[in-house]
Structure formats: structure tokens, C-alpha cells
CSV table of C-alpha atoms and ligand atoms in Angstrom, one decimal:
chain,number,residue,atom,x,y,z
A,1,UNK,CA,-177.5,12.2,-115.6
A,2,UNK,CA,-175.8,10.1,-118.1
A,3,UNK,CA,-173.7,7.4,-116.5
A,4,UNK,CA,-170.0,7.4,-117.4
A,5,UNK,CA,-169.0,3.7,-118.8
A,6,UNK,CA,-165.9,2.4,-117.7
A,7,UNK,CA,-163.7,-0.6,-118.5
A,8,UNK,CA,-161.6,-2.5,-116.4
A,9,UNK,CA,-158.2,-4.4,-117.6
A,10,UNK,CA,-157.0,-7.0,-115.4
A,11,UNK,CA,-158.7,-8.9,-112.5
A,12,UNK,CA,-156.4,-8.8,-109.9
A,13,UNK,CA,-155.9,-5.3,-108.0
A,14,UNK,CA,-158.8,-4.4,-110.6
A,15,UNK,CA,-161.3,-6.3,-108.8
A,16,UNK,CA,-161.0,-3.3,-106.2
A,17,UNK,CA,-161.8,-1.1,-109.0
A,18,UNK,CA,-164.9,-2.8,-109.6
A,19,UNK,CA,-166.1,-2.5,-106.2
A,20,UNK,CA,-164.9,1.1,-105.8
A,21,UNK,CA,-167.1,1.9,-109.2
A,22,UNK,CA,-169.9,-0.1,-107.9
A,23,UNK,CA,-170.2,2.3,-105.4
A,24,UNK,CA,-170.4,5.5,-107.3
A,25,UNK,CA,-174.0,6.2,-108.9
A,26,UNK,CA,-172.6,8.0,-111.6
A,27,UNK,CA,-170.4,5.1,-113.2
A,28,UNK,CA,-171.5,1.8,-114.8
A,29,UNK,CA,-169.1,-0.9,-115.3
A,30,UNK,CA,-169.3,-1.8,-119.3
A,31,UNK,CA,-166.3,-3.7,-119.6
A,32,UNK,CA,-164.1,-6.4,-118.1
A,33,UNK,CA,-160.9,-7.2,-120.0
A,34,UNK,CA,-158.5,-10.0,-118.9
A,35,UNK,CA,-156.5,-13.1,-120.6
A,36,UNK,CA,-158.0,-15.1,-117.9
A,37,UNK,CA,-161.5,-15.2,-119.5
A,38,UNK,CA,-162.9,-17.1,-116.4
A,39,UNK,CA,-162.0,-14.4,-113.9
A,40,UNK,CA,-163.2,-11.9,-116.3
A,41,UNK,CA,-167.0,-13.7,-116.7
A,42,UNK,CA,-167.1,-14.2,-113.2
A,43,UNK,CA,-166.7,-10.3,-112.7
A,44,UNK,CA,-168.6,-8.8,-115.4
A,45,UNK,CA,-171.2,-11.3,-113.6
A,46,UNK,CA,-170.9,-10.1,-110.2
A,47,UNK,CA,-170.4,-6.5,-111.4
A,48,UNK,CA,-173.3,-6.7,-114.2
A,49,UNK,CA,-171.0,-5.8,-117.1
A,50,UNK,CA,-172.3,-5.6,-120.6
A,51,UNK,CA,-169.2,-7.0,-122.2
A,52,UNK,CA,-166.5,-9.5,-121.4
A,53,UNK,CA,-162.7,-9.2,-123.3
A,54,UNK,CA,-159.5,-11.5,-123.2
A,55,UNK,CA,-158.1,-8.3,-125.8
A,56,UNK,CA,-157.5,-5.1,-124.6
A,57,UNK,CA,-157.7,-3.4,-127.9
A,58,UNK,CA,-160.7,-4.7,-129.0
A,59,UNK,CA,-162.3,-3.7,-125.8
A,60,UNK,CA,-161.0,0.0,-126.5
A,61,UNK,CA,-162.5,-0.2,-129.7
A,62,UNK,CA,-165.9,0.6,-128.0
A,63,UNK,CA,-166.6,3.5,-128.3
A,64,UNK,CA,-169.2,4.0,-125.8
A,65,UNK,CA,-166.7,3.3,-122.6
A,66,UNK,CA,-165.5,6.5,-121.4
A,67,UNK,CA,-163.2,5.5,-119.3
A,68,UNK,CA,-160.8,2.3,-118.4
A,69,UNK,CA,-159.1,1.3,-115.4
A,70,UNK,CA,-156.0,-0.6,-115.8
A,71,UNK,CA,-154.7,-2.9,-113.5
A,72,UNK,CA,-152.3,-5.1,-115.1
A,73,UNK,CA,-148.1,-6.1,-114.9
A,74,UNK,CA,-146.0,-3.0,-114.7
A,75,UNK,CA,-144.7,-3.7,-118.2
A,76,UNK,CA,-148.0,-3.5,-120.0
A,77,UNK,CA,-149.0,0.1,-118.1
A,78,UNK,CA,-147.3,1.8,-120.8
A,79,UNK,CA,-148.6,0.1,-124.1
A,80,UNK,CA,-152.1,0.0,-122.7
A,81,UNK,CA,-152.4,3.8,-121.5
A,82,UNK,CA,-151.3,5.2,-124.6
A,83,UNK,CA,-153.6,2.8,-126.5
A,84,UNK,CA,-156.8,3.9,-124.2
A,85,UNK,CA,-155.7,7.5,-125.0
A,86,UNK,CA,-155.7,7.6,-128.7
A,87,UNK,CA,-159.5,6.2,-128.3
A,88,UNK,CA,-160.3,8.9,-126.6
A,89,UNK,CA,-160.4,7.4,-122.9
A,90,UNK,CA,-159.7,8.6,-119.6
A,91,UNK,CA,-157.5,6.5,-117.8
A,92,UNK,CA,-157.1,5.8,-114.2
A,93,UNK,CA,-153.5,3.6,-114.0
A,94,UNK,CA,-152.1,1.3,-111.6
A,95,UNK,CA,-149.0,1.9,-109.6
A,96,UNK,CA,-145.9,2.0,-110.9
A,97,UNK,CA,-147.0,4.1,-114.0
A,98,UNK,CA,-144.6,2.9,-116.0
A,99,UNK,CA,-140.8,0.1,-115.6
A,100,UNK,CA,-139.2,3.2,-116.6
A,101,UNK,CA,-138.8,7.4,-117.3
A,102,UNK,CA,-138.8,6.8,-121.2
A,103,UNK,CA,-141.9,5.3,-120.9
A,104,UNK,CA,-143.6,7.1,-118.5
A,105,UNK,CA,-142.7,10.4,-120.5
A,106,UNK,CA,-144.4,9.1,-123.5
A,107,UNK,CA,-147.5,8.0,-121.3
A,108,UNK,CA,-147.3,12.1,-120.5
A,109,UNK,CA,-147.0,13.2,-124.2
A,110,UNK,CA,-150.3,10.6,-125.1
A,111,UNK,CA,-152.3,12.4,-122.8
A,112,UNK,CA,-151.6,16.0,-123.5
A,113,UNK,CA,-152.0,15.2,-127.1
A,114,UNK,CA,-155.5,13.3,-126.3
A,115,UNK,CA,-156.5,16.6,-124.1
A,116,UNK,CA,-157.6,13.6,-121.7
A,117,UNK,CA,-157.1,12.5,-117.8
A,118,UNK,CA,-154.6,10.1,-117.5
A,119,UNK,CA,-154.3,9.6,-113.0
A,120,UNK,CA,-151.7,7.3,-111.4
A,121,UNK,CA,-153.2,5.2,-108.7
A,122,UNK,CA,-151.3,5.9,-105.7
A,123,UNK,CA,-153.7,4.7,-103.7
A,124,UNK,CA,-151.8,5.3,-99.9
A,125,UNK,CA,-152.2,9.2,-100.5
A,126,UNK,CA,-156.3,8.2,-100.4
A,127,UNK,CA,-155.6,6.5,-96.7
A,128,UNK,CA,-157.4,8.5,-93.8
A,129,UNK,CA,-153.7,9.2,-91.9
A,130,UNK,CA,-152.3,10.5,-95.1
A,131,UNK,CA,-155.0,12.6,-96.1
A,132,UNK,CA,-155.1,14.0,-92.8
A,133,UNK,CA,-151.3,14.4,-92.8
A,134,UNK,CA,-151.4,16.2,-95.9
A,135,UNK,CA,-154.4,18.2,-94.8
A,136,UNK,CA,-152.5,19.1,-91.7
A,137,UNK,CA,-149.2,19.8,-93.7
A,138,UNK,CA,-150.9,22.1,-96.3
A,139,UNK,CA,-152.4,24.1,-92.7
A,140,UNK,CA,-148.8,24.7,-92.3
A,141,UNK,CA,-148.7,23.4,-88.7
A,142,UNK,CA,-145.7,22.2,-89.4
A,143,UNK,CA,-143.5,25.0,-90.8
A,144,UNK,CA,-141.2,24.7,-92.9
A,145,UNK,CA,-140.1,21.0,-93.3
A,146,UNK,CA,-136.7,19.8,-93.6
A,147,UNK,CA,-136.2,16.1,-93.2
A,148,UNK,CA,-138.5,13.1,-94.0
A,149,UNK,CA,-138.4,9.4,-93.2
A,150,UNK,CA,-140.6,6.7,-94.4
A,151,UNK,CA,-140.3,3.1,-94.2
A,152,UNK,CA,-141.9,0.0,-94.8
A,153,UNK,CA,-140.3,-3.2,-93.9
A,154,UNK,CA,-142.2,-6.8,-94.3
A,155,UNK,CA,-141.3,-9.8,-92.8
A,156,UNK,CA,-142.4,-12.7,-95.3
A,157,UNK,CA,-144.0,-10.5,-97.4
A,158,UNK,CA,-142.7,-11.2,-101.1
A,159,UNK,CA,-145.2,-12.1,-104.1
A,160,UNK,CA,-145.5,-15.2,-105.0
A,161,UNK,CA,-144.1,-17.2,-102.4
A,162,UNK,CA,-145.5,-15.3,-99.8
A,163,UNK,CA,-149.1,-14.3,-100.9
A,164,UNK,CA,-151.8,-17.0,-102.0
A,165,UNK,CA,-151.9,-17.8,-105.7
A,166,UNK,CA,-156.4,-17.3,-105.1
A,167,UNK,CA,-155.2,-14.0,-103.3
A,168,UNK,CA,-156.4,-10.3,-104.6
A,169,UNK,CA,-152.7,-9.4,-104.5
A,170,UNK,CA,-149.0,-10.5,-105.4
A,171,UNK,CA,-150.0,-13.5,-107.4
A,172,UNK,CA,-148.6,-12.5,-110.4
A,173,UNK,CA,-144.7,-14.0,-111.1
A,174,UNK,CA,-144.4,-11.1,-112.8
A,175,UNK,CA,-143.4,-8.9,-110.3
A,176,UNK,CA,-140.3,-10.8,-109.7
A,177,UNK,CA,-138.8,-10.5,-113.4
A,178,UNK,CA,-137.2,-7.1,-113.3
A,179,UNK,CA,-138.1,-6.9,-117.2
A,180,UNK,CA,-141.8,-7.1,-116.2
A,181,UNK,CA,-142.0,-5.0,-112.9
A,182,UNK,CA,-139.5,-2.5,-113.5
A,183,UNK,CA,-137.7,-3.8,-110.2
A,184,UNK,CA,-138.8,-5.4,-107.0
A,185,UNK,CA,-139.6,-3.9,-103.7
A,186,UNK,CA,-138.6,-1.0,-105.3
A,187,UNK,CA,-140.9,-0.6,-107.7
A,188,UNK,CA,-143.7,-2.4,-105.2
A,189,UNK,CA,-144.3,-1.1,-102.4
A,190,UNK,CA,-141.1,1.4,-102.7
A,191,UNK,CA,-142.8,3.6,-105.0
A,192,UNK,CA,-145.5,4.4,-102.5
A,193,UNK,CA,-143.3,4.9,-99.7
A,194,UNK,CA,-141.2,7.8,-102.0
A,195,UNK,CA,-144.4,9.1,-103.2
A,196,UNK,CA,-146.0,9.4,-99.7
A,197,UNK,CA,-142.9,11.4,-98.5
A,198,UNK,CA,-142.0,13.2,-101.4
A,199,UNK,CA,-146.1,14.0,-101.6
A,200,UNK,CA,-146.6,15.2,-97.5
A,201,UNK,CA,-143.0,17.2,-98.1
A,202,UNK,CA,-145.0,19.7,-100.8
A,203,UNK,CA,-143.1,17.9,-103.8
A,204,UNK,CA,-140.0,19.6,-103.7
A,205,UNK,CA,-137.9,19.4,-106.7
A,206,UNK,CA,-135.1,16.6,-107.0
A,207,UNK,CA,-131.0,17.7,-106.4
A,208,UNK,CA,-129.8,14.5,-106.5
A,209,UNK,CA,-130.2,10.4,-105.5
A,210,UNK,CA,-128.4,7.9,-103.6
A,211,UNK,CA,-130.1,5.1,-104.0
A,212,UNK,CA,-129.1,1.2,-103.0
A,213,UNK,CA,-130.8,-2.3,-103.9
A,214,UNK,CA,-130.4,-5.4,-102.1
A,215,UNK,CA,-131.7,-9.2,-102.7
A,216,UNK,CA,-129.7,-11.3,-100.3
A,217,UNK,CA,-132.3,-13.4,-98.1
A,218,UNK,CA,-135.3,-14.3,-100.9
A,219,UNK,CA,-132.9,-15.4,-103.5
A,220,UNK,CA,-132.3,-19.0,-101.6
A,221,UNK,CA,-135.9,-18.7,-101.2
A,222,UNK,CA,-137.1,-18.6,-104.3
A,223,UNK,CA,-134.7,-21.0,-105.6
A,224,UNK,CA,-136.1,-23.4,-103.4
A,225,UNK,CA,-139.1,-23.3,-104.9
A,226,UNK,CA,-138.0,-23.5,-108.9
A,227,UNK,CA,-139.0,-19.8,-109.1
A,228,UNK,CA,-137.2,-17.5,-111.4
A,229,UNK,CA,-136.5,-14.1,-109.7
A,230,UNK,CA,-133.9,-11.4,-110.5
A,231,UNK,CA,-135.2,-8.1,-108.5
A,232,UNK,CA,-134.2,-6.6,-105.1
A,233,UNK,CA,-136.2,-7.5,-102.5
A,234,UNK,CA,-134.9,-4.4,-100.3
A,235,UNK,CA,-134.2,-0.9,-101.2
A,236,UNK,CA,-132.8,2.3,-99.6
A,237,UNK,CA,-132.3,5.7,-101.2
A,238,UNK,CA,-131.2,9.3,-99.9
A,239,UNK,CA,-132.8,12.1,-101.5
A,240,UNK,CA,-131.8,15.8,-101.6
A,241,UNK,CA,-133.7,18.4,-103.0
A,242,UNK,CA,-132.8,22.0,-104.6
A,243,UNK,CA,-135.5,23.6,-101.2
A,244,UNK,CA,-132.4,22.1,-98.8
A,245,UNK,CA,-134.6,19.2,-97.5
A,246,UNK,CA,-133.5,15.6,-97.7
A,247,UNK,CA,-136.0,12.2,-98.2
A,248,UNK,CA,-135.0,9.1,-96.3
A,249,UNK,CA,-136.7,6.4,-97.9
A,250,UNK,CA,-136.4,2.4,-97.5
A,251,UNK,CA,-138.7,-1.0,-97.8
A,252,UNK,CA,-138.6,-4.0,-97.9
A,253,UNK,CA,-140.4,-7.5,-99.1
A,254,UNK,CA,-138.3,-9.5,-96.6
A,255,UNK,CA,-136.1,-8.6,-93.8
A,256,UNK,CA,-134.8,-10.4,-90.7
A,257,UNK,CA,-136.2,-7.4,-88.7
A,258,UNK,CA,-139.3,-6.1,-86.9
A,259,UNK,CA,-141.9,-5.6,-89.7
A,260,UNK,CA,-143.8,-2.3,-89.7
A,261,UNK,CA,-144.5,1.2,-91.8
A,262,UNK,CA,-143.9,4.6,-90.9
A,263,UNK,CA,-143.6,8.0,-92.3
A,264,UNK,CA,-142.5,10.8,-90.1
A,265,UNK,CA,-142.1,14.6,-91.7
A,266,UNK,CA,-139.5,17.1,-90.0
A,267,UNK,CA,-140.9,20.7,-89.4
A,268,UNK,CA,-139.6,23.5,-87.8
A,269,UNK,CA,-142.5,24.7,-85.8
A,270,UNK,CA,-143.8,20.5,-84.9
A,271,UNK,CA,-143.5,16.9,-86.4
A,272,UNK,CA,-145.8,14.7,-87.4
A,273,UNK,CA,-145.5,10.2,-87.5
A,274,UNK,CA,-147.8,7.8,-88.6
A,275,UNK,CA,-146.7,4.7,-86.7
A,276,UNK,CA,-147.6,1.7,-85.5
A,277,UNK,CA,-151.1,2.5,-86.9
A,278,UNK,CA,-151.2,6.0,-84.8
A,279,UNK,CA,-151.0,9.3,-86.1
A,280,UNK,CA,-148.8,11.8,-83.2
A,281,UNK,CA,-148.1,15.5,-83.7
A,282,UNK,CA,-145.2,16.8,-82.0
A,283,UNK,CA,-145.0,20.0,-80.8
A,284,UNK,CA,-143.7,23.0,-77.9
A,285,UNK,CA,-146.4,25.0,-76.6
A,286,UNK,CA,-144.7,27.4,-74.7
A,287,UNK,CA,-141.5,26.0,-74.3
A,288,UNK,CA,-143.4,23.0,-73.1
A,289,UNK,CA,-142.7,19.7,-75.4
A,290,UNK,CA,-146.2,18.0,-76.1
A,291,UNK,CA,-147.2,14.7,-77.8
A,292,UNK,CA,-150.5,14.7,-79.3
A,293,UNK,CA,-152.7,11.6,-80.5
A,294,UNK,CA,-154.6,12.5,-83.7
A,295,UNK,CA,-157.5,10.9,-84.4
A,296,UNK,CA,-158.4,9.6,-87.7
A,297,UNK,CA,-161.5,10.5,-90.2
A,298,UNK,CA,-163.3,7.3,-90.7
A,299,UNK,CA,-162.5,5.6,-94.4
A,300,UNK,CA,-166.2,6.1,-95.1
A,301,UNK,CA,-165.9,10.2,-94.9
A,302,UNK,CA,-163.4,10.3,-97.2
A,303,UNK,CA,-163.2,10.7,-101.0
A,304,UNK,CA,-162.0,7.1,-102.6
A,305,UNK,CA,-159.2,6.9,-105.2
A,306,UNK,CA,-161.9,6.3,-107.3
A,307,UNK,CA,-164.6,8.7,-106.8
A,308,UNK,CA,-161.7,10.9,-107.1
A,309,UNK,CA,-160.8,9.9,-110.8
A,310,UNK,CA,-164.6,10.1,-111.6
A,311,UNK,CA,-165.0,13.6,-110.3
A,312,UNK,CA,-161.7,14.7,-112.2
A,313,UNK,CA,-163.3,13.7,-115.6
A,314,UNK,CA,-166.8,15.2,-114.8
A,315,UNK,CA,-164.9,18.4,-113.7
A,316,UNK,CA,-162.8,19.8,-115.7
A,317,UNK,CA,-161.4,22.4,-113.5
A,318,UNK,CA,-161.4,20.0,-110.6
A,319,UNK,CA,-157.0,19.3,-109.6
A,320,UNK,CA,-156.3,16.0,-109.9
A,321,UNK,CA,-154.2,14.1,-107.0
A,322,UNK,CA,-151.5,11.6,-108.8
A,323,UNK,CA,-151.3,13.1,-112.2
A,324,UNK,CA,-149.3,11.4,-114.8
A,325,UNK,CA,-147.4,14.2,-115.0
A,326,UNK,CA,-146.7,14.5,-111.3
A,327,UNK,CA,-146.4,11.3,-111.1
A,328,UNK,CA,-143.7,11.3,-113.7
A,329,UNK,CA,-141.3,12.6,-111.2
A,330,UNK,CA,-141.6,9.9,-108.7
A,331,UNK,CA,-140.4,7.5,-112.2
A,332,UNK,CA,-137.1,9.7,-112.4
A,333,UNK,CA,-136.4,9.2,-108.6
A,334,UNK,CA,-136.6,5.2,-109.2
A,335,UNK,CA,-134.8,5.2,-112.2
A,336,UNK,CA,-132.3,7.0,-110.5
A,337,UNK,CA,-131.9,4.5,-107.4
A,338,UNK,CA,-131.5,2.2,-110.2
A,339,UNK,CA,-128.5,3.8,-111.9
A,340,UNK,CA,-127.3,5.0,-108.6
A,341,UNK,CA,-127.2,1.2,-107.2
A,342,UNK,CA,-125.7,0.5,-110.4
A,343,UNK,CA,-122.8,3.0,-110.6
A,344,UNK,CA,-122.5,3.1,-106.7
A,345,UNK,CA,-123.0,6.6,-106.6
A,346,UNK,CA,-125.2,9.4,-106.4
A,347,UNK,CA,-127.1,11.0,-109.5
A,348,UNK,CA,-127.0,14.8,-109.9
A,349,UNK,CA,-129.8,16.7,-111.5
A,350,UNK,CA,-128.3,19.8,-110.8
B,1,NAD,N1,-152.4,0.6,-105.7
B,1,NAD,C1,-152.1,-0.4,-105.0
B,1,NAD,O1,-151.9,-0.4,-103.8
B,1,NAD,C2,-151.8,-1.7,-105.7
B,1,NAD,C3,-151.9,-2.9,-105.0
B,1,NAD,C4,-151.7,-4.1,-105.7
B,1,NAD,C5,-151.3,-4.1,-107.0
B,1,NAD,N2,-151.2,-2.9,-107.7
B,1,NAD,C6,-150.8,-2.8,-109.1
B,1,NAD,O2,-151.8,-3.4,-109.9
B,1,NAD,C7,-151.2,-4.0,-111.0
B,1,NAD,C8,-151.7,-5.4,-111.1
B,1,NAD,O3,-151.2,-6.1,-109.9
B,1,NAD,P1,-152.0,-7.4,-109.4
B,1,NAD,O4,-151.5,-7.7,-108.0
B,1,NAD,O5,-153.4,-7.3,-109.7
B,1,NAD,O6,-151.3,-8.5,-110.4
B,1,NAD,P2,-151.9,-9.9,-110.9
B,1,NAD,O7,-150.9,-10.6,-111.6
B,1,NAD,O8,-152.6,-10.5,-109.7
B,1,NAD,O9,-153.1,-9.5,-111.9
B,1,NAD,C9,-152.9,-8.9,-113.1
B,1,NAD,C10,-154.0,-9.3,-114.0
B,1,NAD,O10,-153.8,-8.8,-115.3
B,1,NAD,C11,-154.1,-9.9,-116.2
B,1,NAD,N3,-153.4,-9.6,-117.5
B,1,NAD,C12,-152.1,-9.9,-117.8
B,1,NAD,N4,-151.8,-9.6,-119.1
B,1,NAD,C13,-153.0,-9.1,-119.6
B,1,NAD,C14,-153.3,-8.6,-120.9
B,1,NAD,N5,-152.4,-8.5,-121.9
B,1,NAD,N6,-154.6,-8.2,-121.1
B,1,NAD,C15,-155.5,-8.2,-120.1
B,1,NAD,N7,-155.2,-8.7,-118.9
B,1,NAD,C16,-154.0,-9.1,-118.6
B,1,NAD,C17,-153.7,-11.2,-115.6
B,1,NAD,O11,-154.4,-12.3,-116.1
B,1,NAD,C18,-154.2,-10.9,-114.1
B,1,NAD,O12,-155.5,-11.2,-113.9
B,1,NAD,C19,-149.7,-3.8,-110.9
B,1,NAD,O13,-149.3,-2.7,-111.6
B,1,NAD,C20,-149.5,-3.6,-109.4
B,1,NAD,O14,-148.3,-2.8,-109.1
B,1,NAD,C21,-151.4,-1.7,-107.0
């Protein structure tokens, strides 16, 4: 079989493209693209790429690469997917899709015009406890689900200051300039926490927002170090949606609190938490409350974000997890903490 060639923009969170690629026999990596041309030889090196670009569009200009992966500042999503769609290209995008709806709309519009994949990475809904929560969720074990919580507070865990400048991750000053990210934790690590609830709750349309942003213990923080910053670093938001159900949702970079992630989903027939790295169903077995450990599928059994995006484009009938278009919705929820925070009030979409 012919190999699908791919491109990747951006040598950060991309470099865990490349090594997700390099696992899949039916992908070879053409193309690195990245202003820092150092990082981007010393990839296409280790990953044997053909080709090595510090310009996106020239790299695009291929026509042989089938595919591109971008993983670069929030801000640059937008220009660079619509770009990689009028060439013709698949795209697999980074997390947030876009800093804003406008944006994300027109990312929507490019790829139904290209008749091409465009997938968002949320790359938590890949994770062996959300899989299996999902898998169990769409079992209906859970009945019908009415409430959802999920949370992800860090302790000393904002980019820049708190992550190592020869890190993977959060290197970027980028992601504290709200006209680059789009927002802070919010936009972070807050889109994945609305996303995984939103996603386990069977995607229920959106009534309306209450949404609140806070940045009162990094700002000191980052001043002491000459950094400029002006995003929150924690964020809260209420969600009810047209089914009844409501979506509690908060995170944070840095807190003076106990540090930890969990989502918990609210059925009638059982629960289900992941917490504290366990997964527990929760349940009454005739009239008898239970407590149930679940265990896990090992990351190896699993399909990766990746293979996933390669099997989408090989199959055409094949539904795609994160869409553009799904993911779309998860952009009008942010923007709408953001104008709720702003107006100190709730947005309607009714
Ligand atoms: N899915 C996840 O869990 C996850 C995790 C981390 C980051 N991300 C996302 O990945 C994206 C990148 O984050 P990161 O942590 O790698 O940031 P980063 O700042 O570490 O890396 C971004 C890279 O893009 C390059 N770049 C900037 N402008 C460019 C341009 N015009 N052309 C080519 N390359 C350019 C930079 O040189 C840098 O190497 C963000 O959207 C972030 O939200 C997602």
C-alpha cells in the first residue's frame, strides 16, 4: 500500500506527532516545518523526513504530503488550517481549534468546501479512562445523565514560569498573551476539561453559560520575572443545556489548593468518577449501594489520537472523534465564558 505523507508544523507538542506517526506503517513523515530551523533538522533527522521548512506555505506547496499536523500557538491554528485545506490536505489540529467562534467557523466552511478531514486534537478523549468512560456511557449503564463535574486544578503549573524552557510543553510565552492563546487556563487545559464533560454527557446542545475568569495569584508571579501576561489563570463556568442537564466545569494553572483532576458524570440508574487516577462506578444492586473499581485497558490496546486521524482519511465512511465541526461547539462555550465573565452574566442561546 502506498504510504500516506504527512507534514508536521511546529516542534513542540508536534514532536508527539512524530512519534505517534512513526508508529503507524501506513504514514511516512515528509515534512517538518518550524521557524526554529534547528529543532526542525534535528526532527526531520531523528524522524527521517525528506524535507525540512521554517515556511509553512511553502511546505504546503508540496503537493505530494497528504496530510499535515499542526501544532503551533493558538493564534496561527486558524490561518494555517484553512491554508493546508485549499492544497488539498487533511488536517489533524492542535487544541484549541481556534482563539475564537469567528474563526473556528471559517476553519468549518474551508473544510466543507475542500470535501477534506479537518480533526481537532482533543487528545484526553484518546486516554484509557475516558475511552472506557465513554464506552461505558454509550452502554447506557448509566441512564439518563443529568449533572457533570469536571475539574482540573494545578498547583505551580503555569507555562513559562512553571515548565522548562527545553520542556515538550508550555514553553511557548505565547500562551500567556490573550491575543495569541485565545485566553489562559481557559483555553489550556479548560478546553479539555469542557470537552471531556460535554463529550461523556452525549453532547447535549447548549441553553446557556455562566462562565467566570480569574488571574489573582500568577500575576505577582509573573511580574517578578519581567514576563508579560494578561490571561486568567483560573476559570469556572455553569453550563445548562436545552436536554435539562447542567455541566460544572473549572481548572486551574495555579491555585492555593490541593492539585488534582476529576470528571464525575450524574446518571440515574449509576455514576461514574475518574479520580485520583481511579476509575469507580457507582451503583444500587438491589437496593444495595455498591462501589465498583474499574480497571483500565492498557494505553497499548487502544486506538492513538493519531492512528485515529490516519484511519479517518483512509476511510471514508469511518466517524471521526473531534470533528472541526463538533468541535466548533466546544469554541461557542469558551467564547461565551468569555463574554459572560465580561458582562457578569449568563449568555442565553435560547
Ligand atoms: N493536545 C494536547 O494535550 C496538547 C498539549 C500541549 C500543547 N497542545 C497545543 O499544541 C500547540 C502548540 O503548543 P506547544 O506547547 O507545542 O507550544 P510551543 O510554543 O512549545 O511550540 C510551538 C512551536 O511552533 C513553532 N512556530 C511558531 N510559529 C510558527 C510558524 N509561523 N511556522 C512554523 N512554526 C512555528 C515554534 O517555533 C515552536 O517550536 C498549542 O495549540 C497547544 O495548545 C496540545
Amino acid at each position: 500500500m502506498k504510504k500516506l505523507k504527512g507534514g508536521i508544523i511546529g516542534t513542540g507538542m508536534g514532536r508527539l506527532h512524530m512519534d505517534g506517526y512513526s508508529k503507524d506503517r501506513r504514514v511516512e513523515i515528509f515534512a517538518i516545518c518550524d521557524i526554529n530551523r534547528k529543532e526542525a533538522e534535528e526532527f526531520a533527522k531523528k524522524y527521517k523526513a525528506s524535507y525540512v521548512f521554517t515556511d509553512y506555505e511553502k511546505m504546503l506547496d508540496v503537493e505530494e504530503i497528504d496530510f499535515v499536523s499542526i501544532a503551533t500557538p493558538n493564534y496561527l491554528h486558524t490561518r494555517m488550517v484553512i491554508a493546508a485545506l485549499k492544497r488539498g490536505k487533511h488536517v489533524l489540529c492542535e487544541k484549541p481549534m481556534a482563539i475564537n467562534l469567528k474563526d473556528a467557523q471559517a476553519m468549518v466552511e474551508a473544510t466543507k468546501k475542500a470535501k477534506k478531514r479537518l480533526m481537532v486534537h482533543m487528545s484526553m478523549r484518546f486516554l484509557p479512562q475516558f475511552y472506557l468512560m465513554k464506552k461505558l456511557i454509550d452502554k447506557d449503564i448509566l441512564g439518563k445523565i443529568y449533572y457533570g463535574k469536571s475539574s482540573w486544578i494545578r498547583r505551580r503549573g503555569t507555562p513559562i514560569i512553571d515548565f522548562p524552557s527545553t520542556g515538550i510543553m508550555g514553553r511557548g510565552d505565547w500562551f500567556v498573551q490573550k491575543e495569541k492563546s485565545g485566553g489562559g487556563a481557559l483555553m489550556d487545559i479548560g478546553v479539555h476539561m469542557y470537552d471531556l464533560g460535554w463529550w461523556l454527557m452525549g453532547s447535549p446542545e447548549v441553553a446557556s453559560v455562566l462562565g467566570s475568569m480569574f488571574a489573582e495569584v500568577t500575576p505577582p508571579r509573573f511580574e517578578k520575572r519581567g514576563i508579560y501576561a494578561n490571561v486568567d489563570e483560573l476559570s469556572t463556568v455553569l453550563v445548562k443545556f436545552k436536554n435539562g442537564a447542567n455541566l460544572f466545569s473549572e481548572v486551574s494553572w495555579d491555585a492555593h489548593m490541593e492539585p488534582g483532576m476529576s470528571i464525575q458524570i450524574f446518571g440515574d440508574k449509576a455514576g461514574i468518577r475518574w479520580q485520583d487516577s481511579c476509575l469507580t462506578l457507582f451503583r444500587e444492586e438491589e437496593g444495595i449501594s455498591t462501589t465498583t473499581s474499574i480497571q483500565l485497558p492498557s494505553e497499548d490496546s487502544l486506538e492513538t489520537s493519531y492512528h485515529h486521524f490516519v484511519s479517518v482519511i483512509l476511510e471514508a465512511d469511518k466517524k471521526m472523534i473531534a470533528s472541526g465541526e463538533e468541535c466548533l461547539e466546544v469554541i461557542k462555550v469558551l467564547d461565551a465564558i468569555k463574554e459572560s465573565n465580561q458582562a457578569k452574566q449568563s449568555i442565553n442561546f435560547c
